[in-house]
Tab-separated table of C-alpha atoms in Angstrom:
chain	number	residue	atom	x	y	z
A	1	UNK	CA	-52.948	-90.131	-57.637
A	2	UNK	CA	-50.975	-89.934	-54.516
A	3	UNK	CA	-52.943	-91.228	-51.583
A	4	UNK	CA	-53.289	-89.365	-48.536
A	5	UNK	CA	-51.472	-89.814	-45.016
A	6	UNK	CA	-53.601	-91.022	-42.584
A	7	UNK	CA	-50.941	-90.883	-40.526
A	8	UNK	CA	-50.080	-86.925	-40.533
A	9	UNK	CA	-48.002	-85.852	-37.446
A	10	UNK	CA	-49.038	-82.687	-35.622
A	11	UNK	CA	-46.759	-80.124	-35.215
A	12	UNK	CA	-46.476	-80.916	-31.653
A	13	UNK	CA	-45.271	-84.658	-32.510
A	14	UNK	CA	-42.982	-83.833	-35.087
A	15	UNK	CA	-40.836	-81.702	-32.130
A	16	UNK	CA	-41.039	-84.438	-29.764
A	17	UNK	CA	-43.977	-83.410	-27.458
A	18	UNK	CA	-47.200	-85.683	-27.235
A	19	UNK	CA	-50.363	-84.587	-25.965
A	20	UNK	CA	-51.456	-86.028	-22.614
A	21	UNK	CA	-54.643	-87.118	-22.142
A	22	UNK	CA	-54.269	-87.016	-18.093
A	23	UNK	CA	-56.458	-84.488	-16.760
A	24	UNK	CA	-54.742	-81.397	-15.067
A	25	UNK	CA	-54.445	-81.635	-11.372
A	26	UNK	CA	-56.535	-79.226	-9.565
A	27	UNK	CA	-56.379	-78.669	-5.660
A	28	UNK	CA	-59.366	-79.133	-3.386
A	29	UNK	CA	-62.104	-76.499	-4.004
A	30	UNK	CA	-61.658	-73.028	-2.286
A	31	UNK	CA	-64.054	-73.012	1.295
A	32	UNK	CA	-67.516	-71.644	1.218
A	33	UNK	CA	-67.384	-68.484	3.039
A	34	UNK	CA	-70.209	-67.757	5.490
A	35	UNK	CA	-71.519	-64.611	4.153
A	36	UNK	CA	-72.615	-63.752	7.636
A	37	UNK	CA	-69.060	-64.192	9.124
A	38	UNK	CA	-67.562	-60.892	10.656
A	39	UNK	CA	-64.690	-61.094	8.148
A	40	UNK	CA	-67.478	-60.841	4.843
A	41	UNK	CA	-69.714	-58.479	6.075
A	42	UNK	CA	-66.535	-56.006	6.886
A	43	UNK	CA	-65.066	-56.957	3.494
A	44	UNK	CA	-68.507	-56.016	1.867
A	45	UNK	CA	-68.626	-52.973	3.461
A	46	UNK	CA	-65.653	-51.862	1.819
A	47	UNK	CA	-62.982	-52.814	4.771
A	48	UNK	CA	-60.082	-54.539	3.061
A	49	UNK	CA	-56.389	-55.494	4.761
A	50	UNK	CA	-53.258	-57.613	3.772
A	51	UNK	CA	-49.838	-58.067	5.256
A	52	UNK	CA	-46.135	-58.216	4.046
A	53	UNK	CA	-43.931	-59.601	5.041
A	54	UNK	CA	-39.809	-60.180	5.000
A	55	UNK	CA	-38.052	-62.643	6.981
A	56	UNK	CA	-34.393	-61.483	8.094
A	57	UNK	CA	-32.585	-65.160	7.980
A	58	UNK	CA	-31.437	-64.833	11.309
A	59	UNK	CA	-34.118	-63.518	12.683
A	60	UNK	CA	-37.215	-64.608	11.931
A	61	UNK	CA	-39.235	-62.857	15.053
A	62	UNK	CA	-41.799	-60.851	13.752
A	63	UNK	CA	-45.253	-62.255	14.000
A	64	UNK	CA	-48.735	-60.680	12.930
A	65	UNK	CA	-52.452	-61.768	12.506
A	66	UNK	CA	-55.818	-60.042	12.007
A	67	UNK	CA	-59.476	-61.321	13.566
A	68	UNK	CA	-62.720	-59.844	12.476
A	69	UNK	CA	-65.547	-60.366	14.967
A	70	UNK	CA	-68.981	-58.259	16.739
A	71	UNK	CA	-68.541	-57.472	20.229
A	72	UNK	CA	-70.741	-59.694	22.522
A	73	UNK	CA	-73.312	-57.715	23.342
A	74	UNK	CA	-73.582	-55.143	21.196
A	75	UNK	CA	-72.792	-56.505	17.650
A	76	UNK	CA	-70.906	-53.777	16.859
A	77	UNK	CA	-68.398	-54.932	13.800
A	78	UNK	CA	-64.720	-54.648	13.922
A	79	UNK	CA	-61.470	-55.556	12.864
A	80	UNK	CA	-58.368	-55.601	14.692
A	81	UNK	CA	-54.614	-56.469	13.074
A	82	UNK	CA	-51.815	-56.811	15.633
A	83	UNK	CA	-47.904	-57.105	15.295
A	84	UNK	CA	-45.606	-58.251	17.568
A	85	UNK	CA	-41.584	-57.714	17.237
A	86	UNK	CA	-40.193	-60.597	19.320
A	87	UNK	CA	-36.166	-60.247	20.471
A	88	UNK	CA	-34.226	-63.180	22.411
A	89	UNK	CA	-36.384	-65.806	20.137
A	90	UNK	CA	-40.135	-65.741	18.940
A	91	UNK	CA	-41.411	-67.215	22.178
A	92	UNK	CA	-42.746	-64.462	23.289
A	93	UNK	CA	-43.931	-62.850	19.924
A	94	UNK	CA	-45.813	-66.245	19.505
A	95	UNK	CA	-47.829	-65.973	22.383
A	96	UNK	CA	-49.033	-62.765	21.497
A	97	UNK	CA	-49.793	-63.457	17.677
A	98	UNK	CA	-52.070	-66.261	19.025
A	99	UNK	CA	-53.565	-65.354	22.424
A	100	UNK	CA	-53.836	-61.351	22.233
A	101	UNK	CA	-56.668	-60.229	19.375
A	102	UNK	CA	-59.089	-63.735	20.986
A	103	UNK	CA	-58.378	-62.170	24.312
A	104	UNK	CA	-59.375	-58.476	24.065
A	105	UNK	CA	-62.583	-59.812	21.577
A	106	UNK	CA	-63.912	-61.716	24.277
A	107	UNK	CA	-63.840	-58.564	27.002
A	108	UNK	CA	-65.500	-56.933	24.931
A	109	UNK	CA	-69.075	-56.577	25.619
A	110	UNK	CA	-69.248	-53.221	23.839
A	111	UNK	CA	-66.594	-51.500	21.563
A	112	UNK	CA	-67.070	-47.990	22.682
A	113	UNK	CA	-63.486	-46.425	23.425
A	114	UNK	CA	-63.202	-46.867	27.567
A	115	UNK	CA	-64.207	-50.781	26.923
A	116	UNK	CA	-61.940	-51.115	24.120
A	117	UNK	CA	-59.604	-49.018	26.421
A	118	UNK	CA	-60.064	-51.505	29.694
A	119	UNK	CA	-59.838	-55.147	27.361
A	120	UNK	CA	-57.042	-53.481	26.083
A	121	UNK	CA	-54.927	-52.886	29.379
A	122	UNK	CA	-56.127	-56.455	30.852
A	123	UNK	CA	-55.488	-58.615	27.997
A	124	UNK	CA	-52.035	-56.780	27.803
A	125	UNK	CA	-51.155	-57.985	31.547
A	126	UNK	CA	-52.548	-61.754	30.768
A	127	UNK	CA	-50.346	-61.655	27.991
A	128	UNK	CA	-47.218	-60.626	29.460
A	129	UNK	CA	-48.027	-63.441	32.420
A	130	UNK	CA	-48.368	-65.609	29.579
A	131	UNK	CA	-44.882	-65.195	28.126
A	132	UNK	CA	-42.682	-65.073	31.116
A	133	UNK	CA	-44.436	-68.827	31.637
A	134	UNK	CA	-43.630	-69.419	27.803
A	135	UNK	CA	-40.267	-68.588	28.267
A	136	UNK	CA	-38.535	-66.255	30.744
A	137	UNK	CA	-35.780	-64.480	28.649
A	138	UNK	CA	-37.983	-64.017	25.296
A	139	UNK	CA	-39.742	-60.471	24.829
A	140	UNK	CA	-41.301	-58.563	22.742
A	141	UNK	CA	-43.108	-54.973	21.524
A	142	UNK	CA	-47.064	-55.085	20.355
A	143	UNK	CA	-48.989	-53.370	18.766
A	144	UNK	CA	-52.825	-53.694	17.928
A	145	UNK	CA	-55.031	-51.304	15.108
A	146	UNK	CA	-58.918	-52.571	16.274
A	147	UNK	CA	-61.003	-50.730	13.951
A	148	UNK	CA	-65.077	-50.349	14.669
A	149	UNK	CA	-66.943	-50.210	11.247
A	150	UNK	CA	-70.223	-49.703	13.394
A	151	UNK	CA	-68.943	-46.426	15.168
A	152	UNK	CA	-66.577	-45.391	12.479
A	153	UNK	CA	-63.329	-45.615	15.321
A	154	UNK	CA	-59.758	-46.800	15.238
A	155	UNK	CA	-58.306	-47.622	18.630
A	156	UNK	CA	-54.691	-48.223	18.488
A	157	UNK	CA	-52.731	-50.029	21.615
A	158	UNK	CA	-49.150	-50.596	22.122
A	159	UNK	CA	-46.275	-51.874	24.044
A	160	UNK	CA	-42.508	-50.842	22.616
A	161	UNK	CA	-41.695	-48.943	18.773
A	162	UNK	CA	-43.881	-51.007	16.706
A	163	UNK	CA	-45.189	-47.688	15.167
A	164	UNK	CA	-48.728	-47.486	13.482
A	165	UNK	CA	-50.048	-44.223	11.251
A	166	UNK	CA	-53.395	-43.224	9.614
A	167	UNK	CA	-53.437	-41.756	6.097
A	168	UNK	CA	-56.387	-39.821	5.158
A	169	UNK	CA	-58.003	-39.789	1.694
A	170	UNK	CA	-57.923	-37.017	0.094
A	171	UNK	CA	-54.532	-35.427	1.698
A	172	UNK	CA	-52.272	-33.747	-0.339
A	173	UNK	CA	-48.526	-34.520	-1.260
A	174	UNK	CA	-46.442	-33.902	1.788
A	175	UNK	CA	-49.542	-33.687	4.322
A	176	UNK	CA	-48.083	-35.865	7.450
A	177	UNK	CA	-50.036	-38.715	8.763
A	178	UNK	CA	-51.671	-38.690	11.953
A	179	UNK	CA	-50.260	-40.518	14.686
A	180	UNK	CA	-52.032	-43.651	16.466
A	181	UNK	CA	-49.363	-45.323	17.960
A	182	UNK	CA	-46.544	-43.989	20.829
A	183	UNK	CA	-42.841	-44.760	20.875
A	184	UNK	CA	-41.421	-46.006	24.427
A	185	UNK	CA	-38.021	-46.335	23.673
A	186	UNK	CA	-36.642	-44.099	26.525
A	187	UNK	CA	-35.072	-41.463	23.903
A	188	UNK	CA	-38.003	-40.942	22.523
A	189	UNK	CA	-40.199	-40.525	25.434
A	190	UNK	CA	-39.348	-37.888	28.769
A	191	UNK	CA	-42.218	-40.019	30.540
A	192	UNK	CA	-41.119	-43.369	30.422
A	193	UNK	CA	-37.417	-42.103	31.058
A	194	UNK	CA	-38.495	-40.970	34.431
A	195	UNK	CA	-40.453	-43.719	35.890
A	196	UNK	CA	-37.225	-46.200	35.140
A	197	UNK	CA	-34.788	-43.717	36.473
A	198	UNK	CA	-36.768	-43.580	39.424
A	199	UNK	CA	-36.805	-47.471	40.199
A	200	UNK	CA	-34.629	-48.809	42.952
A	201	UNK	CA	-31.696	-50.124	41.282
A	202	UNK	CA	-31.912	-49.746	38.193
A	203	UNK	CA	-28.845	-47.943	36.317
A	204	UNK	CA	-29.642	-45.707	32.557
A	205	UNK	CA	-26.721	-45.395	30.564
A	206	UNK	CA	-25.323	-46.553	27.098
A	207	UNK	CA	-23.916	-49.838	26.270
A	208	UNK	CA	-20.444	-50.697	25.422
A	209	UNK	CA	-18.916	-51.211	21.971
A	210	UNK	CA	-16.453	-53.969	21.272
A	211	UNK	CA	-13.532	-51.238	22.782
A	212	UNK	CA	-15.435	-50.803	26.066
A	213	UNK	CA	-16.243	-47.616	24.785
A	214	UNK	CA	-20.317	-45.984	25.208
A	215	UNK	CA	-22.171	-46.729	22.360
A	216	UNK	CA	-25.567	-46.265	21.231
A	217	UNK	CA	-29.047	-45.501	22.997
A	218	UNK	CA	-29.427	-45.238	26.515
A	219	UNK	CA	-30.417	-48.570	27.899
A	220	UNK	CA	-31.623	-49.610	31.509
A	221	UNK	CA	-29.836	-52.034	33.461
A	222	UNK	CA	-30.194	-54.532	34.305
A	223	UNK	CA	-31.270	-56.504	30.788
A	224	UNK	CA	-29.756	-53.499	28.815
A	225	UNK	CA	-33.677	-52.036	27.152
A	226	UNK	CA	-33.597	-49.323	25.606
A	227	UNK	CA	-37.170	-50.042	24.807
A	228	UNK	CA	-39.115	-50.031	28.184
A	229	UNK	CA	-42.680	-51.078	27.869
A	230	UNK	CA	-43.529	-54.527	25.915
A	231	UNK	CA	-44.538	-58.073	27.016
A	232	UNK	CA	-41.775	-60.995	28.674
A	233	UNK	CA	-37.869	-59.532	28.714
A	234	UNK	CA	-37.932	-61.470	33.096
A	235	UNK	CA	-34.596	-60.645	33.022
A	236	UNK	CA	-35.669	-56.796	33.106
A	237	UNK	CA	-37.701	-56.452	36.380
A	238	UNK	CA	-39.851	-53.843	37.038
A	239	UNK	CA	-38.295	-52.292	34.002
A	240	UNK	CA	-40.532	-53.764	31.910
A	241	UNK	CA	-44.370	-52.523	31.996
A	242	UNK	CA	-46.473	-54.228	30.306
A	243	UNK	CA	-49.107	-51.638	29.939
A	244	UNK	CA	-50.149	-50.335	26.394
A	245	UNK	CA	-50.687	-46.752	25.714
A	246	UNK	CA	-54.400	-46.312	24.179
A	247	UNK	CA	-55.840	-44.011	21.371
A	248	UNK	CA	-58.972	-43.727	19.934
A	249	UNK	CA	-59.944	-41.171	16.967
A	250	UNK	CA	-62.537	-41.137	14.246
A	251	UNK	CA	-62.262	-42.718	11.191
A	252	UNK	CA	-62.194	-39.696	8.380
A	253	UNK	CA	-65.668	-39.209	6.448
A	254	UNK	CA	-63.539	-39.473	3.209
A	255	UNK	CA	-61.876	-42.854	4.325
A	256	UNK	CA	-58.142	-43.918	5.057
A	257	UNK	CA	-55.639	-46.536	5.327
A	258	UNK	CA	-54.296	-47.230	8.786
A	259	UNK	CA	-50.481	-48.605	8.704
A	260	UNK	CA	-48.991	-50.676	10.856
A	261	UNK	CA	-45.130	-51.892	10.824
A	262	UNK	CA	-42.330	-53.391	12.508
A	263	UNK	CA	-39.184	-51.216	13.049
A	264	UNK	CA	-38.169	-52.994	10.118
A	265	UNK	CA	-39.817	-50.894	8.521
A	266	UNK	CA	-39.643	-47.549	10.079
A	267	UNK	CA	-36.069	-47.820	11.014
A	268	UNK	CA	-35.420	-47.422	7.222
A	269	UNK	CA	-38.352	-45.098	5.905
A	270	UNK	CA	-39.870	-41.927	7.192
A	271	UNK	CA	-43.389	-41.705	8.225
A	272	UNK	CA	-44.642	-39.283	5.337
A	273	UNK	CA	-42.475	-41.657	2.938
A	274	UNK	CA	-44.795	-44.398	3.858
A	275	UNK	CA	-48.031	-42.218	4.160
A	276	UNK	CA	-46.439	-41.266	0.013
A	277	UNK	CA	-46.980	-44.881	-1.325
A	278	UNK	CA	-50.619	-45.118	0.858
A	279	UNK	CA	-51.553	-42.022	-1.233
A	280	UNK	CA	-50.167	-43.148	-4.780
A	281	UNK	CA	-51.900	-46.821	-4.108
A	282	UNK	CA	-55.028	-44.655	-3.238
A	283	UNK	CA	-55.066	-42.348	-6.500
A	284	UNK	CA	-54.319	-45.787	-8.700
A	285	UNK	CA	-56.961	-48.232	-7.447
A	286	UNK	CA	-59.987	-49.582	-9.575
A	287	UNK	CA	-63.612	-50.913	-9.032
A	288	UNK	CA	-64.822	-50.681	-5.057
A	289	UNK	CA	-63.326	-51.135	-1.913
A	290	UNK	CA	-64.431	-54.314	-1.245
A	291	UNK	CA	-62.205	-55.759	-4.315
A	292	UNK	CA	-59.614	-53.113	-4.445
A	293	UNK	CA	-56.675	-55.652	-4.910
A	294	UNK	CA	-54.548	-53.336	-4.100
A	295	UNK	CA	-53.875	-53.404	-0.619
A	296	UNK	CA	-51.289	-56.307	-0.715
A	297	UNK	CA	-49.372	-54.779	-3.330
A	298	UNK	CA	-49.471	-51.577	-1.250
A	299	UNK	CA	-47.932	-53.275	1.316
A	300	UNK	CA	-45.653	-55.292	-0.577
A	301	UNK	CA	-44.994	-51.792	-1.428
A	302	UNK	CA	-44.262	-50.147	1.583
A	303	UNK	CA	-42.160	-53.354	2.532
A	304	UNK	CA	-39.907	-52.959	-0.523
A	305	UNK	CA	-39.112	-49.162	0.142
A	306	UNK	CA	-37.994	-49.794	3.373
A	307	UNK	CA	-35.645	-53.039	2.115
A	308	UNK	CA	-34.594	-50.994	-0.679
A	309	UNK	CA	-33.307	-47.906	1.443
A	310	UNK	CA	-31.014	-49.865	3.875
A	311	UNK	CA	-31.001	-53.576	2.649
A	312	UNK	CA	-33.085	-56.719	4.595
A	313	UNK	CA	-31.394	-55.178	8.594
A	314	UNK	CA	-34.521	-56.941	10.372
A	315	UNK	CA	-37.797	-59.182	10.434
A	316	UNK	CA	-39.852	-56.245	8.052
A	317	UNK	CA	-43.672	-56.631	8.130
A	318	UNK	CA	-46.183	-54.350	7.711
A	319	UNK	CA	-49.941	-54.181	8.117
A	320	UNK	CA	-52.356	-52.023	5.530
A	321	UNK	CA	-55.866	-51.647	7.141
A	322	UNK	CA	-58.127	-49.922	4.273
A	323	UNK	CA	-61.557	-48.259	5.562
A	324	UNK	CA	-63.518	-47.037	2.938
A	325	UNK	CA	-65.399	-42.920	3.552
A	326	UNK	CA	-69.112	-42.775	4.479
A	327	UNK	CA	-71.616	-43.406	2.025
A	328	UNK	CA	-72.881	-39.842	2.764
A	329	UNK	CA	-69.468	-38.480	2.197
A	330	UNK	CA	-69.628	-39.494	-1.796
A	331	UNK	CA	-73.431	-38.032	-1.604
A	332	UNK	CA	-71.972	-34.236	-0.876
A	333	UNK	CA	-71.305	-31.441	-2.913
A	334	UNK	CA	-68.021	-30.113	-2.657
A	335	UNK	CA	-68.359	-27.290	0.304
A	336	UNK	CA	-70.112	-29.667	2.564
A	337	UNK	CA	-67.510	-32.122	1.766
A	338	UNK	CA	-64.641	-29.937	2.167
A	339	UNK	CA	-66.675	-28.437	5.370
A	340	UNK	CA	-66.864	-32.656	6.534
A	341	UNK	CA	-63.116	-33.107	6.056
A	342	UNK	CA	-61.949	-29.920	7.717
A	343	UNK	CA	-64.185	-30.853	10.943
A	344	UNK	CA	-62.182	-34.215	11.124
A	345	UNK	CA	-59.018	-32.924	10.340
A	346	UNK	CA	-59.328	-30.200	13.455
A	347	UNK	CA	-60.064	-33.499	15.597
A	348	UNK	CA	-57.139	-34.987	15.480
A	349	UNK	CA	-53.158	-35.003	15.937
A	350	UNK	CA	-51.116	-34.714	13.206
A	351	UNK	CA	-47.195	-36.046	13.293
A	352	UNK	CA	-44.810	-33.239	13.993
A	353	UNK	CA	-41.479	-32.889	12.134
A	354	UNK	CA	-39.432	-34.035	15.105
A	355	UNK	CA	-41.130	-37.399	14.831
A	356	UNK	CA	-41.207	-37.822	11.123
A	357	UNK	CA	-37.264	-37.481	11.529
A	358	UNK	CA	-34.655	-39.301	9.154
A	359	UNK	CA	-35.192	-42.772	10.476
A	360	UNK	CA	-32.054	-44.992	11.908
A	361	UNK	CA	-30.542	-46.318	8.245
A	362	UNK	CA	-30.010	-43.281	6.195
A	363	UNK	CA	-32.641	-40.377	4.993
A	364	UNK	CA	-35.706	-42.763	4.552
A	365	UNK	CA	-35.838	-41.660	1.167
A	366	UNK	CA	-38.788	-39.158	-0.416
A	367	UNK	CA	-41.767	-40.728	-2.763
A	368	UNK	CA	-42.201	-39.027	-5.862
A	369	UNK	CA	-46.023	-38.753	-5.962
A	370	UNK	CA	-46.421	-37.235	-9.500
């Protein structure tokens, strides 16, 4: 009889490979969350966010960040994202990303709308103080989304283009979003076209292309803005104003997503293109809110669309703020809920056509939402 191999090779030896008896390395163990911190509680309530972002290589001035915290007095619960679009350097984008959201949070005592309103405005100036010390020449556009789970509000405040949008649930395929945010490039806006023109010494007309020929926006000089409100830009003067434009409205009763993105993004993809992939993401999720995953790959998405119309042109980043509807909203029956959304709808300010325009790099493309 043949006597068996004690020595029988796996089939792992045979090809080479031996098994290691090292244990697998494993990083340290994730934090503990408080489940009493601001940022829980909102994500248990169904309030979930995520940013994307894509660097330009020669850029590299976009900066963002999101605080949750309860207003000082009142413990009311909120959120707030911000993004700043820095130009001449990040200096100035810098100082916003880490001084602005700590700022208006400790102003505010309570987080109705003419408190959010006031913080708003006065952090704004501290900030732009802040920056010309940082560095003189360095500027940039902000914009903050602060949204109130306790009162059901979304205050949006902004210096410069860095346009942000609310999506409703629930809207149909080519419904536009509403608008939160206001454009102060000086084409855009009759208002801030007429306070520069009417400061001493300053001069509105386009630039010059490599021929000496006009070319492009109207700018002010001097500093050459076409963009007139935002934070640093020293150079500019009186030019530059500092203070943001405010809005406050409702959060729907059947929920939304509130966008916000650097002209990165919108200078590549139209408004209701954007509002397109909210509503797809929207229709697709699974499970709750609170652990809807999809919000980062929504705004992966939204990042992509805009890199994929026009190429990588700038710093793209974008901001997807998800607020879940009112618990009484899913308790309706279909005429009170239709009666609920109509009321909210009749509230607010939809974008017009003339703003939802074909964006600066081609059409801005049209989501197929079928």
């Amino acid at each position: 009889k043949k006597k068996e191999d004690k020595h029988l090779r796996s089939p792992d030896s045979l090809m080479g490979f031996r098994k290691s008896s090292a244990k697998p390395k494993t990083g340290p163990p994730p934090p503990v969350e408080d489940e009493e911190s601001p940022t829980v509680r909102m994500r248990n309530l169904g309030y979930t966010y995520a940013t994307s972002e894509t660097r330009h290589p020669k850029k590299k001035e976009d900066k963002h960040t999101i605080l949750s915290f309860e207003s000082v007095v009142t413990k009311e619960l909120c959120t707030a994202a911000l993004i700043a679009d820095g130009h001449n350097g990040d200096a100035a984008a810098t100082v916003a990303q880490e001084f602005l959201l700590h700022a208006i949070s400790a102003r505010l005592d309570r987080a109705d709308e003419a408190s959010i309103h006031a913080a708003c405005t006065e952090a704004f100036g501290e900030l732009h103080e802040r920056c010309l010390k940082a560095n003189p020449l360095s500027g940039s556009t902000v914009t903050v989304c602060l949204v109130n789970a306790t009162r059901r509000e979304v205050t949006c405040a902004n210096v410069g283009d860095t346009f942000a949008i609310l999506v409703p649930n629930m809207s149909e395929f080519g419904d536009k979003p509403v608008t939160l945010s206001t454009s102060h490039r000086m084409m855009d806006n009759p208002e801030e076209m007429e306070r520069v023109k009417g400061l001493a010494g300053v001069e509105v007309k386009q630039g010059t292309n490599a021929l000496g020929k006009p070319f492009g926006d109207l700018r002010a000089w001097p500093g050459g803005l076409a963009v007139v409100r935002g934070v640093g830009d020293g150079d500019c003067g009186a030019v530059v104003s500092c203070v943001p434009s405010c809005k406050t409205v409702q959060l729907p009763p059947m929920g939304c997503s509130v966008v916000l993105a650097s002209d990165g993004v919108w200078d590549s993809l139209r408004y209701s293109a954007a509002a397109s992939i909210i509503r797809k993401a929207c229709l697709k999720k699974k499970g709750t809110p609170a652990t809807w995953p999809g919000v980062l790959a929504t705004a992966k998405e939204v990042v992509g669309a805009a890199i994929s119309k026009a190429g990588l042109m700038d710093d793209t980043t974008a901001t997807v703020l998800y607020c879940p509807s009112m618990p009484e909203f899913e308790e309706m029956d279909m005429d009170s809920s239709k009666h609920a959304k109509d009321l909210w709808e009749g509230s607010v300010e939809f974008m017009d056509d003339e703003t939802d325009k074909a964006p600066k790099y081609g059409a801005g493309g049209i989501i197929n939402e079928s």
